[in-house]
Short mmCIF file of C-alpha atoms in Angstrom, two decimals:
data_model
loop_
_atom_site.label_atom_id
_atom_site.label_comp_id
_atom_site.label_asym_id
_atom_site.label_seq_id
_atom_site.Cartn_x
_atom_site.Cartn_y
_atom_site.Cartn_z
CA MET A 1 0.04 0.03 -0.03
CA PHE A 2 1.30 3.40 -0.96
CA ILE A 3 0.26 5.60 1.97
CA GLY A 4 0.36 8.76 -0.12
CA PHE A 5 -1.90 7.35 -2.83
CA HIS A 6 -4.19 4.88 -0.99
CA LEU A 7 -4.66 6.34 2.44
CA LEU A 8 -3.92 10.04 2.77
CA ASP A 9 -6.79 12.44 2.14
CA ARG A 10 -9.38 9.55 2.07
CA GLN A 11 -12.78 10.01 3.70
CA ILE A 12 -13.18 8.33 7.10
CA ILE A 13 -16.68 6.80 7.72
CA ASP A 14 -17.78 5.42 11.08
CA CYS A 15 -19.58 2.07 11.74
CA ASP A 16 -23.01 3.75 11.18
CA GLY A 17 -22.03 5.33 7.87
CA LEU A 18 -21.63 8.74 9.33
CA LEU A 19 -18.72 10.96 8.04
CA VAL A 20 -15.96 11.45 10.58
CA GLY A 21 -13.28 13.41 8.65
CA LYS A 22 -10.43 12.89 6.28
CA VAL A 23 -7.10 11.15 6.81
CA ASP A 24 -5.24 14.46 7.23
CA ASP A 25 -2.00 12.61 8.24
CA VAL A 26 -0.79 9.30 9.54
CA GLU A 27 1.30 8.27 12.55
CA LEU A 28 3.92 5.67 11.77
CA SER A 29 5.31 3.04 14.19
CA ASP A 30 9.02 2.84 15.00
CA GLY A 31 9.34 -0.75 13.50
CA ASP A 32 11.29 -1.62 10.35
CA PRO A 33 9.61 -1.31 7.88
CA PRO A 34 7.40 1.29 9.68
CA GLU A 35 3.74 0.58 9.71
CA VAL A 36 0.76 2.89 10.06
CA ALA A 37 -0.05 3.14 13.74
CA ALA A 38 -2.90 5.68 13.61
CA LEU A 39 -4.83 8.03 11.42
CA LEU A 40 -4.67 11.76 12.43
CA MET A 41 -7.46 14.22 11.76
CA GLY A 42 -8.03 17.90 11.93
CA PRO A 43 -7.22 21.10 10.00
CA GLN A 44 -4.22 21.78 12.18
CA VAL A 45 -2.49 18.48 11.21
CA LEU A 46 -3.46 19.05 7.65
CA GLY A 47 -1.93 22.52 7.63
CA GLU A 48 1.26 21.19 9.19
CA ARG A 49 1.51 18.36 6.59
CA MET A 50 0.82 20.71 3.71
CA GLY A 51 3.53 23.20 4.81
CA GLY A 52 4.23 26.45 3.01
CA ARG A 53 2.39 29.66 3.58
CA LEU A 54 -1.01 28.13 2.87
CA GLY A 55 -0.40 25.30 5.30
CA ARG A 56 0.83 27.63 8.06
CA VAL A 57 -2.26 29.87 7.66
CA LEU A 58 -4.51 26.89 7.89
CA ALA A 59 -2.72 25.43 10.98
CA ARG A 60 -2.75 28.81 12.74
CA LEU A 61 -6.39 29.31 12.02
CA ALA A 62 -7.21 25.83 13.31
CA HIS A 63 -5.17 26.43 16.41
CA ARG A 64 -7.16 29.59 17.25
CA LEU A 65 -10.40 27.81 17.05
CA HIS A 66 -9.52 25.73 20.17
CA ALA A 67 -11.01 26.95 23.42
CA ALA A 68 -8.60 26.98 26.35
CA VAL A 69 -6.46 23.94 25.95
CA ASP A 70 -5.39 22.48 22.59
CA PRO A 71 -6.55 18.85 22.69
CA GLY A 72 -4.12 17.90 19.90
CA PRO A 73 -5.13 16.04 16.77
CA ALA A 74 -7.90 13.42 16.79
CA ARG A 75 -6.13 10.12 16.64
CA ILE A 76 -7.67 6.88 15.51
CA PRO A 77 -5.60 3.71 16.09
CA TYR A 78 -5.18 1.79 12.84
CA ARG A 79 -6.65 -1.35 14.53
CA ASP A 80 -10.06 0.42 14.56
CA VAL A 81 -10.06 0.42 10.75
CA ALA A 82 -12.39 -2.20 9.42
CA VAL A 83 -12.12 -1.91 5.59
CA ARG A 84 -10.27 0.43 3.30
CA VAL A 85 -11.95 0.78 -0.06
CA SER A 86 -12.66 4.07 -1.82
CA ALA A 87 -13.06 5.40 1.82
CA VAL A 88 -11.75 4.22 5.20
CA HIS A 89 -14.45 2.48 7.18
CA LEU A 90 -14.06 2.32 10.97
CA ARG A 91 -15.27 -0.35 13.48
CA ILE A 92 -16.09 2.44 15.98
CA SER A 93 -18.69 5.17 16.13
CA TYR A 94 -17.93 8.85 15.77
CA ARG A 95 -19.21 9.24 19.30
CA ASP A 96 -16.07 7.32 20.47
CA LEU A 97 -13.91 10.16 19.16
CA PRO A 98 -13.42 13.65 20.61
CA ARG A 99 -15.85 16.17 19.13
CA PRO A 100 -14.10 18.56 16.67
CA ALA A 101 -13.85 22.03 18.24
CA LEU A 102 -15.43 23.92 15.37
CA GLU A 103 -18.46 21.45 15.15
CA GLY A 104 -19.03 21.60 18.92
CA TRP A 105 -18.92 25.39 19.06
CA LEU A 106 -21.11 25.95 16.01
CA CYS A 107 -23.60 23.33 17.25
CA ASP A 108 -23.89 24.79 20.79
CA HIS A 109 -23.91 28.48 19.77
CA VAL A 110 -25.69 28.57 16.44
CA ILE A 111 -27.37 25.46 15.10
CA GLU A 112 -28.93 24.20 18.35
CA ARG A 113 -30.62 27.54 18.90
CA ILE A 114 -32.64 27.35 15.63
CA PRO A 115 -35.93 25.50 15.95
CA GLY A 116 -35.90 22.13 14.25
CA ALA A 117 -32.25 21.40 14.72
CA GLY A 118 -32.92 17.87 15.89
CA ARG A 119 -35.02 16.88 12.89
CA ALA A 120 -33.42 14.71 10.12
CA GLY A 121 -34.60 15.08 6.61
CA GLU A 122 -36.30 12.49 4.53
CA MET B 1 -44.98 1.06 -15.69
CA LYS B 2 -43.80 2.48 -12.46
CA GLN B 3 -40.24 2.35 -13.72
CA LEU B 4 -41.28 4.18 -16.94
CA LEU B 5 -42.91 6.81 -14.77
CA ALA B 6 -39.78 7.20 -12.65
CA LEU B 7 -37.68 7.42 -15.80
CA SER B 8 -39.85 10.10 -17.44
CA LEU B 9 -39.98 12.02 -14.17
CA GLY B 10 -36.24 12.04 -14.08
CA ILE B 11 -35.92 13.18 -17.62
CA LEU B 12 -38.58 15.95 -17.18
CA THR B 13 -36.65 17.05 -13.99
CA ALA B 14 -33.42 17.25 -15.92
CA ILE B 15 -35.11 19.31 -18.72
CA GLY B 16 -36.63 21.81 -16.27
CA GLY B 17 -33.59 21.93 -14.17
CA PHE B 18 -31.22 22.68 -17.07
CA VAL B 19 -32.12 26.40 -17.47
CA ASP B 20 -30.99 28.89 -14.75
CA ILE B 21 -30.35 32.58 -14.63
CA GLY B 22 -26.99 32.13 -16.47
CA ASP B 23 -28.64 30.34 -19.43
CA PHE B 24 -31.46 32.82 -19.46
CA VAL B 25 -29.25 35.88 -19.53
CA ALA B 26 -26.56 34.55 -21.85
CA SER B 27 -29.05 33.02 -24.38
CA SER B 28 -31.30 36.09 -24.62
CA GLN B 29 -28.41 38.50 -24.82
CA ALA B 30 -26.59 36.46 -27.48
CA GLY B 31 -29.79 36.18 -29.51
CA ALA B 32 -30.48 39.84 -29.46
CA ARG B 33 -26.93 40.81 -30.48
CA PHE B 34 -25.87 38.02 -32.78
CA GLY B 35 -29.07 36.37 -33.94
CA MET B 36 -28.67 32.58 -34.13
CA SER B 37 -24.98 32.80 -35.08
CA LEU B 38 -23.92 31.59 -31.62
CA ALA B 39 -26.39 28.73 -31.55
CA TRP B 40 -23.65 26.26 -32.17
CA VAL B 41 -21.98 27.15 -28.81
CA LEU B 42 -25.12 25.96 -27.00
CA VAL B 43 -25.01 22.73 -28.89
CA VAL B 44 -21.34 22.19 -28.08
CA GLY B 45 -21.98 23.09 -24.47
CA VAL B 46 -24.75 20.55 -24.13
CA VAL B 47 -22.57 17.78 -25.58
CA GLY B 48 -19.96 18.78 -22.99
CA ILE B 49 -22.23 18.70 -19.98
CA CYS B 50 -23.75 15.37 -21.12
CA ALA B 51 -20.32 13.76 -21.36
CA TYR B 52 -19.08 15.08 -18.04
CA ALA B 53 -22.35 14.55 -16.11
CA GLU B 54 -22.35 10.96 -17.33
CA MET B 55 -18.80 10.46 -16.05
CA ALA B 56 -19.54 12.10 -12.74
CA GLY B 57 -22.71 9.96 -12.33
CA ARG B 58 -20.84 6.80 -13.12
CA VAL B 59 -18.03 7.62 -10.77
CA THR B 60 -20.41 8.33 -8.02
CA ALA B 61 -22.58 5.28 -8.59
CA ILE B 62 -19.68 2.91 -8.42
CA SER B 63 -17.30 4.48 -5.78
CA GLU B 64 -20.20 5.86 -3.69
CA ARG B 65 -18.23 9.16 -3.34
CA ALA B 66 -19.20 12.60 -4.61
CA VAL B 67 -16.97 14.26 -7.12
CA PHE B 68 -15.57 17.00 -4.96
CA ASP B 69 -14.70 14.36 -2.33
CA LEU B 70 -12.35 12.78 -4.80
CA VAL B 71 -10.70 15.95 -5.96
CA ARG B 72 -8.56 16.21 -2.86
CA GLU B 73 -7.36 12.61 -3.11
CA ARG B 74 -6.26 13.08 -6.69
CA LEU B 75 -4.96 16.60 -6.75
CA GLY B 76 -3.44 16.71 -3.27
CA PRO B 77 -4.56 18.85 -0.28
CA ARG B 78 -2.82 22.00 -1.43
CA VAL B 79 -4.06 22.30 -5.06
CA ALA B 80 -7.42 21.07 -3.93
CA LEU B 81 -7.66 23.79 -1.24
CA LEU B 82 -6.98 26.48 -3.98
CA ASN B 83 -9.56 24.78 -6.19
CA LEU B 84 -11.95 24.82 -3.22
CA ALA B 85 -11.40 28.46 -2.56
CA ALA B 86 -12.13 29.40 -6.27
CA THR B 87 -15.06 26.99 -6.61
CA PHE B 88 -16.68 28.19 -3.39
CA LEU B 89 -16.33 31.90 -4.40
CA VAL B 90 -17.82 31.35 -7.83
CA THR B 91 -20.67 29.21 -6.46
CA VAL B 92 -21.63 31.85 -3.89
CA ILE B 93 -21.64 34.51 -6.60
CA THR B 94 -23.81 32.16 -8.68
CA LEU B 95 -26.06 31.79 -5.64
CA GLY B 96 -26.37 35.58 -5.51
CA ALA B 97 -27.23 35.74 -9.19
CA GLU B 98 -29.90 32.99 -8.92
CA MET B 99 -31.58 34.76 -5.91
CA GLY B 100 -31.51 37.97 -7.94
CA GLY B 101 -33.27 36.08 -10.70
CA VAL B 102 -35.93 34.91 -8.28
CA ALA B 103 -36.37 38.47 -6.88
CA LEU B 104 -36.68 39.93 -10.51
CA ALA B 105 -39.32 37.30 -11.36
CA VAL B 106 -41.27 38.30 -8.29
CA GLU B 107 -40.90 41.92 -9.22
CA LEU B 108 -42.27 41.22 -12.72
CA ALA B 109 -45.26 39.58 -11.06
CA THR B 110 -45.95 42.18 -8.33
CA SER B 111 -44.38 45.47 -9.55
CA VAL B 112 -42.70 45.72 -6.16
CA HIS B 113 -38.94 46.56 -6.52
CA TYR B 114 -36.71 43.51 -6.53
CA LEU B 115 -34.49 44.77 -3.72
CA LEU B 116 -37.43 44.56 -1.34
CA TRP B 117 -37.87 40.93 -2.23
CA VAL B 118 -34.20 39.90 -1.78
CA PRO B 119 -34.33 39.42 2.01
CA VAL B 120 -37.65 37.56 1.59
CA VAL B 121 -36.22 35.28 -1.08
CA GLY B 122 -33.12 34.69 1.07
CA PHE B 123 -35.17 33.72 4.08
CA ALA B 124 -37.45 31.44 2.11
CA LEU B 125 -34.56 29.76 0.53
CA TRP B 126 -32.87 29.21 3.87
CA VAL B 127 -36.05 27.79 5.42
CA VAL B 128 -36.37 25.31 2.58
CA LEU B 129 -32.71 24.22 3.00
CA TRP B 130 -33.07 24.04 6.76
CA ARG B 131 -36.20 21.92 6.81
CA LEU B 132 -34.47 19.68 4.32
CA LYS B 133 -37.47 18.62 2.41
CA PHE B 134 -35.66 19.97 -0.60
CA GLN B 135 -35.56 16.81 -2.57
CA HIS B 136 -39.29 16.99 -3.32
CA LEU B 137 -39.22 20.70 -3.63
CA GLU B 138 -36.22 20.61 -5.95
CA ARG B 139 -38.16 18.26 -8.21
CA ILE B 140 -41.35 20.43 -8.21
CA PHE B 141 -39.27 23.52 -9.07
CA SER B 142 -37.49 21.71 -11.83
CA LEU B 143 -40.84 20.54 -13.22
CA ALA B 144 -42.34 23.93 -12.99
CA GLY B 145 -39.25 25.27 -14.74
CA LEU B 146 -40.66 23.36 -17.79
CA ALA B 147 -43.07 26.33 -18.14
CA LEU B 148 -40.22 28.00 -19.94
CA VAL B 149 -41.33 25.98 -22.95
CA VAL B 150 -43.57 29.02 -23.60
CA PHE B 151 -40.54 30.53 -25.28
CA VAL B 152 -40.61 27.80 -27.87
CA VAL B 153 -44.36 28.14 -28.33
CA ALA B 154 -44.11 31.95 -28.49
CA LEU B 155 -41.48 31.59 -31.17
CA THR B 156 -43.83 29.84 -33.53
CA HIS B 157 -46.45 32.70 -32.94
CA LEU B 158 -43.93 35.40 -33.82
CA ASN B 159 -43.71 34.30 -37.46
CA PRO B 160 -40.00 33.93 -37.43
CA ASP B 161 -37.91 34.00 -40.59
CA TRP B 162 -36.85 30.32 -40.31
CA SER B 163 -34.53 30.38 -43.31
CA GLY B 164 -32.93 33.53 -42.18
CA MET B 165 -32.32 32.02 -38.75
CA TRP B 166 -30.83 28.88 -40.28
CA ARG B 167 -28.55 31.15 -42.41
CA GLN B 168 -27.28 32.89 -39.29
CA ALA B 169 -26.88 29.54 -37.43
CA SER B 170 -24.90 27.98 -40.27
CA ARG B 171 -22.55 30.97 -40.62
CA PRO B 172 -20.83 31.32 -37.27
CA THR B 173 -19.47 34.84 -37.69
CA PRO B 174 -20.31 38.16 -35.97
CA ALA B 175 -23.38 40.08 -37.19
CA ASP B 176 -22.95 43.31 -39.02
CA GLY B 177 -21.47 45.99 -36.85
CA GLU B 178 -20.11 43.51 -34.30
CA ASP B 179 -16.49 42.47 -33.92
CA TRP B 180 -14.76 39.16 -33.21
CA PRO B 181 -13.71 39.88 -29.63
CA THR B 182 -17.43 40.65 -28.66
CA TYR B 183 -18.50 37.52 -30.46
CA GLY B 184 -15.85 35.52 -28.57
CA TYR B 185 -16.98 37.05 -25.23
CA PHE B 186 -20.53 35.97 -25.75
CA ALA B 187 -19.46 32.55 -26.96
CA VAL B 188 -17.46 31.98 -23.73
CA ALA B 189 -20.43 33.19 -21.59
CA LEU B 190 -22.79 31.00 -23.44
CA PHE B 191 -20.52 28.01 -23.07
CA ALA B 192 -20.02 28.60 -19.34
CA SER B 193 -23.82 28.87 -18.91
CA ALA B 194 -24.27 25.34 -20.13
CA LEU B 195 -21.38 23.89 -18.09
CA THR B 196 -21.72 25.84 -14.79
CA PRO B 197 -19.62 23.82 -12.21
CA TYR B 198 -22.24 23.63 -9.49
CA GLU B 199 -24.32 21.32 -11.66
CA VAL B 200 -21.96 18.39 -11.34
CA PHE B 201 -21.36 18.88 -7.69
CA PHE B 202 -25.00 18.96 -6.96
CA PHE B 203 -25.79 16.10 -9.28
CA SER B 204 -23.07 13.77 -7.75
CA SER B 205 -23.76 14.68 -4.14
CA GLY B 206 -27.47 14.00 -4.59
CA ALA B 207 -26.60 10.61 -6.12
CA VAL B 208 -24.56 9.70 -3.00
CA GLU B 209 -27.44 10.54 -0.71
CA ASP B 210 -29.86 8.66 -2.88
CA LYS B 211 -27.43 5.65 -2.54
CA TRP B 212 -27.06 5.08 -6.24
CA GLY B 213 -25.44 1.80 -7.22
CA ARG B 214 -24.56 0.01 -10.50
CA ASP B 215 -28.30 -0.53 -11.21
CA GLN B 216 -28.93 3.10 -11.47
CA ILE B 217 -26.36 3.81 -14.09
CA SER B 218 -28.66 3.24 -17.12
CA THR B 219 -31.42 5.37 -15.59
CA MET B 220 -28.86 8.12 -14.90
CA ARG B 221 -27.65 7.94 -18.52
CA ALA B 222 -31.24 8.35 -19.83
CA ASN B 223 -31.82 11.33 -17.60
CA VAL B 224 -28.55 12.97 -18.73
CA LEU B 225 -28.51 12.08 -22.35
CA ILE B 226 -32.16 12.85 -22.96
CA GLY B 227 -32.90 15.47 -20.36
CA PHE B 228 -30.00 17.91 -20.91
CA PRO B 229 -30.26 18.10 -24.70
CA VAL B 230 -33.98 18.85 -24.49
CA GLY B 231 -33.23 21.38 -21.69
CA GLY B 232 -30.76 22.88 -24.13
CA LEU B 233 -33.63 23.30 -26.58
CA LEU B 234 -35.35 25.63 -24.11
CA SER B 235 -32.21 27.71 -24.03
CA LEU B 236 -32.16 27.67 -27.81
CA GLY B 237 -35.89 28.82 -27.81
CA ILE B 238 -35.01 31.75 -25.56
CA MET B 239 -32.20 32.62 -27.90
CA ALA B 240 -34.38 32.37 -30.98
CA THR B 241 -37.17 34.59 -29.60
CA ALA B 242 -34.62 37.29 -28.88
CA ALA B 243 -33.09 36.77 -32.24
CA THR B 244 -36.52 37.13 -33.96
CA LEU B 245 -37.68 40.13 -32.06
CA PHE B 246 -34.72 42.14 -31.03
CA HIS B 247 -31.89 41.38 -33.45
CA PRO B 248 -33.38 43.06 -36.51
CA LEU B 249 -34.11 46.17 -34.44
CA ARG B 250 -30.59 46.17 -32.98
CA ILE B 251 -31.90 46.33 -29.43
CA GLU B 252 -29.41 45.18 -26.76
CA LEU B 253 -30.95 43.46 -23.72
CA ASP B 254 -30.00 44.44 -20.28
CA SER B 255 -32.99 43.39 -18.18
CA VAL B 256 -35.01 40.28 -17.51
CA GLY B 257 -38.21 42.19 -18.29
CA GLN B 258 -37.04 42.76 -21.88
CA ALA B 259 -36.06 39.07 -22.23
CA ILE B 260 -39.55 37.87 -21.62
CA LEU B 261 -41.24 40.50 -23.76
CA PRO B 262 -41.27 38.18 -26.87
CA VAL B 263 -43.51 35.78 -25.03
CA ALA B 264 -45.94 38.62 -24.17
CA ILE B 265 -46.05 39.69 -27.74
CA GLY B 266 -46.44 36.23 -29.13
CA LEU B 267 -48.84 34.75 -26.65
CA GLY B 268 -50.38 37.55 -24.53
CA LYS B 269 -50.98 37.60 -20.79
CA LEU B 270 -51.21 33.82 -20.20
CA GLY B 271 -47.91 33.32 -21.95
CA LEU B 272 -46.41 36.04 -19.77
CA VAL B 273 -47.69 34.30 -16.59
CA ALA B 274 -46.15 31.05 -17.73
CA ALA B 275 -42.80 32.77 -18.56
CA ILE B 276 -42.63 34.48 -15.15
CA LEU B 277 -43.51 31.27 -13.36
CA GLY B 278 -40.97 29.43 -15.34
CA LEU B 279 -38.26 31.96 -14.55
CA PHE B 280 -39.17 31.99 -10.93
CA ALA B 281 -39.11 28.16 -10.59
CA ALA B 282 -35.95 27.73 -12.68
CA THR B 283 -34.02 30.33 -10.65
CA PHE B 284 -35.36 29.19 -7.20
CA GLY B 285 -34.51 25.55 -8.01
CA ALA B 286 -31.02 26.65 -9.11
CA ALA B 287 -30.67 28.76 -5.93
CA MET B 288 -31.23 25.63 -3.86
CA GLU B 289 -28.75 23.73 -5.89
CA THR B 290 -26.04 26.38 -5.73
CA GLY B 291 -26.52 27.01 -2.02
CA LEU B 292 -26.16 23.31 -1.28
CA SER B 293 -23.20 22.92 -3.69
CA ALA B 294 -21.35 25.72 -1.91
CA ALA B 295 -21.69 23.90 1.36
CA TYR B 296 -21.00 20.46 -0.20
CA THR B 297 -17.60 21.49 -1.59
CA VAL B 298 -16.27 22.79 1.67
CA ALA B 299 -17.70 19.89 3.79
CA GLN B 300 -16.36 17.30 1.23
CA TYR B 301 -12.94 18.85 1.19
CA PHE B 302 -12.60 18.64 4.98
CA GLY B 303 -14.51 15.34 5.38
CA TRP B 304 -17.30 16.96 7.51
CA GLN B 305 -20.67 15.43 7.88
CA TRP B 306 -23.01 16.83 5.11
CA GLY B 307 -26.46 16.25 3.70
CA LYS B 308 -30.01 15.71 4.49
CA LEU B 309 -29.95 12.29 6.02
CA VAL B 310 -28.82 13.57 9.50
CA ALA B 311 -30.31 16.13 11.78
CA PRO B 312 -28.74 19.65 11.45
CA ARG B 313 -27.29 19.34 14.96
CA GLN B 314 -25.21 16.38 13.65
CA ALA B 315 -23.91 18.40 10.77
CA ALA B 316 -23.47 21.84 12.40
CA ARG B 317 -20.56 22.95 10.24
CA PHE B 318 -22.50 22.09 7.09
CA HIS B 319 -25.62 23.92 8.12
CA THR B 320 -23.56 26.98 9.24
CA LEU B 321 -22.01 27.03 5.80
CA LEU B 322 -25.43 26.99 4.21
CA LEU B 323 -26.58 29.84 6.36
CA VAL B 324 -23.50 31.88 5.65
CA SER B 325 -23.73 31.25 1.87
CA VAL B 326 -27.34 32.33 1.65
CA LEU B 327 -26.57 35.37 3.81
CA THR B 328 -23.56 36.27 1.60
CA GLY B 329 -25.76 36.07 -1.43
CA VAL B 330 -28.37 38.38 0.11
CA LEU B 331 -25.70 40.92 1.13
CA LEU B 332 -24.12 40.70 -2.34
CA LEU B 333 -27.53 41.65 -3.88
CA LEU B 334 -28.16 44.41 -1.31
CA THR B 335 -25.06 46.17 -2.52
CA THR B 336 -27.57 47.14 -5.38
CA VAL B 337 -25.35 45.43 -7.93
CA ASP B 338 -27.58 44.77 -10.97
CA PRO B 339 -28.41 41.09 -10.95
CA VAL B 340 -27.99 40.78 -14.69
CA ARG B 341 -24.48 42.26 -14.40
CA LEU B 342 -23.75 39.92 -11.50
CA THR B 343 -24.84 37.01 -13.77
CA GLU B 344 -22.49 38.14 -16.49
CA PHE B 345 -19.58 38.28 -13.97
CA MET B 346 -20.58 34.90 -12.67
CA LEU B 347 -20.45 33.37 -16.17
CA VAL B 348 -16.97 34.79 -16.89
CA PHE B 349 -15.57 33.44 -13.63
CA SER B 350 -17.27 30.12 -14.06
CA ALA B 351 -15.50 29.87 -17.44
CA VAL B 352 -12.15 30.55 -15.71
CA ILE B 353 -12.54 27.76 -13.14
CA LEU B 354 -14.14 25.16 -15.50
CA PRO B 355 -10.86 23.22 -15.90
CA LEU B 356 -10.49 22.88 -12.08
CA THR B 357 -13.84 21.13 -12.00
CA TYR B 358 -13.71 19.02 -15.14
CA LEU B 359 -10.07 17.90 -15.23
CA PRO B 360 -10.37 15.90 -11.90
CA ILE B 361 -13.58 14.23 -13.26
CA LEU B 362 -11.78 13.01 -16.34
CA VAL B 363 -8.86 11.78 -14.26
CA VAL B 364 -11.04 9.89 -11.75
CA ALA B 365 -13.27 8.45 -14.53
CA ASN B 366 -10.14 6.62 -15.82
CA ASP B 367 -9.00 5.31 -12.41
CA HIS B 368 -9.34 1.51 -12.16
CA GLU B 369 -9.11 1.72 -8.32
CA TYR B 370 -12.44 3.58 -8.06
CA LEU B 371 -14.20 2.27 -11.16
CA GLY B 372 -12.91 -1.20 -11.89
CA GLU B 373 -14.01 -2.15 -15.41
CA ARG B 374 -16.44 0.77 -15.58
CA VAL B 375 -13.69 3.25 -16.46
CA ASN B 376 -14.14 5.48 -19.50
CA GLY B 377 -14.33 3.74 -22.83
CA PRO B 378 -12.65 5.20 -25.96
CA VAL B 379 -15.78 7.34 -26.84
CA ALA B 380 -16.02 8.95 -23.48
CA ASN B 381 -12.35 9.64 -23.36
CA THR B 382 -12.23 11.17 -26.88
CA VAL B 383 -15.17 13.37 -26.17
CA GLY B 384 -13.83 14.19 -22.66
CA THR B 385 -10.33 15.12 -23.89
CA VAL B 386 -11.58 17.18 -26.84
CA PHE B 387 -13.84 19.06 -24.42
CA LEU B 388 -11.12 19.58 -21.87
CA LEU B 389 -9.21 21.46 -24.65
CA VAL B 390 -12.22 23.57 -25.51
CA ILE B 391 -12.67 24.27 -21.77
CA VAL B 392 -9.08 25.38 -21.30
CA VAL B 393 -9.29 27.68 -24.35
CA ALA B 394 -12.47 29.29 -22.93
CA ALA B 395 -10.90 29.60 -19.43
CA VAL B 396 -7.80 31.27 -20.74
CA ALA B 397 -9.74 33.56 -23.15
CA ALA B 398 -12.48 34.54 -20.66
CA VAL B 399 -10.82 37.40 -18.69
CA PRO B 400 -8.89 38.95 -21.62
CA LEU B 401 -12.12 39.00 -23.64
CA MET B 402 -14.02 40.49 -20.77
CA ILE B 403 -11.47 43.32 -20.41
CA ALA B 404 -11.08 43.88 -24.23
CA THR B 405 -14.78 44.17 -24.78
CA GLY B 406 -15.76 45.86 -21.55
CA MET B 407 -18.13 42.95 -20.79
CA GLY B 408 -19.54 42.84 -24.25
CA GLY B 409 -19.74 46.55 -24.52
#
């Protein structure tokens, strides 16, 4: 498997088919040859991986969105990956992962306050 | 029988959904200034959107992924981010133009100034997108957009000079008193109006949510390959009425009210009602599609939850984007920019970013990892590659032509 071509930037989908995020970066193990230990998510990791001015701007922007303490990137151990096809499917639910800062803030301060926020479409 | 009904409904929806404010403005202006001598551009544009919509539909049905979702995997995060920024900007401008079209249609019906309708239109649009019943509504608006067929009916009542129109159409050169750069500028705008990028994003994202599979490919092909060409005929009808009424008098069109005048002359009040209704439905439907497309592209780049299958509180970032996009569209119109001018701008910038949308589709449609044996055949690849060349020429020429001609002068 070429990590760059078959894993990075793929969509991550949880066990219920909900969208979790993208494989913004990966964590490699120390072994030889190194193996993928975990998937990393979040705009900050993405910005750091991209590098350059654009990447720095993205990383700084993402850093500012965190409340008091920076929780670090969302990390999904590779053993939680069930299948890897055109997307990466997880064994676990998105509820088992930390809630992304931006999603949490927008949900609590904007979307939840509008009537009908709990109703799914059809 | 039921399948036949579903099939014809899909085709009718594609026909009605084809025309939006961009097609309306570009077709009527081109008809008034150049008669039918730009008709070939519409034909070429329709072939292009058919080829690429078919690819996008096939990619989505087999990989279960929307088109913009795949852009980042294949272009890398950096190029895809720049692509996203350009696409999002153009889509929000398009959203503003479509909402302007809705407000102008309501002004024609009520005689109340369109700027007063803009906030109402924005709110109504947002409510529809928030309540997420838009799938049915989108279909209803597309079907109501079929009312634009009155342009074709009106044409037959205007006693057009058919042989003269054919002569213009078969000689693709500028009309007397017009120059080549202006001809080129209108050709690019007309081309962009048929291929507006939001169409493929909306189409493929909708297909993901409807859980299309291999079985739906033939239905999708019928919708695209029959629906879009017939939709293109509506645009051609709009162009032909303008060519019949305004071109001989050398009248240039700069308002939507003028563009529907041929229908009033040909068919009277009832025709006018149908034309206004058609314009309203077509632009409102397109406003829903562009608003959603703007939010889809961002959410799909970052991998956020998007779509109608979950409650808004589970897709807070997506719904905030929708809200912000609609609000930006409203604010854009409230600067009192002329919606027709805004549409012209939107078409030029759509032309510029067309390669960013269509190149990744062609690349992914040839990728065995996503498509297995359903990759492009020789026909799709030949048409796709030729089109990509045309698209690149249009993209490169768009801004210089806009500046050289002062937006068509």
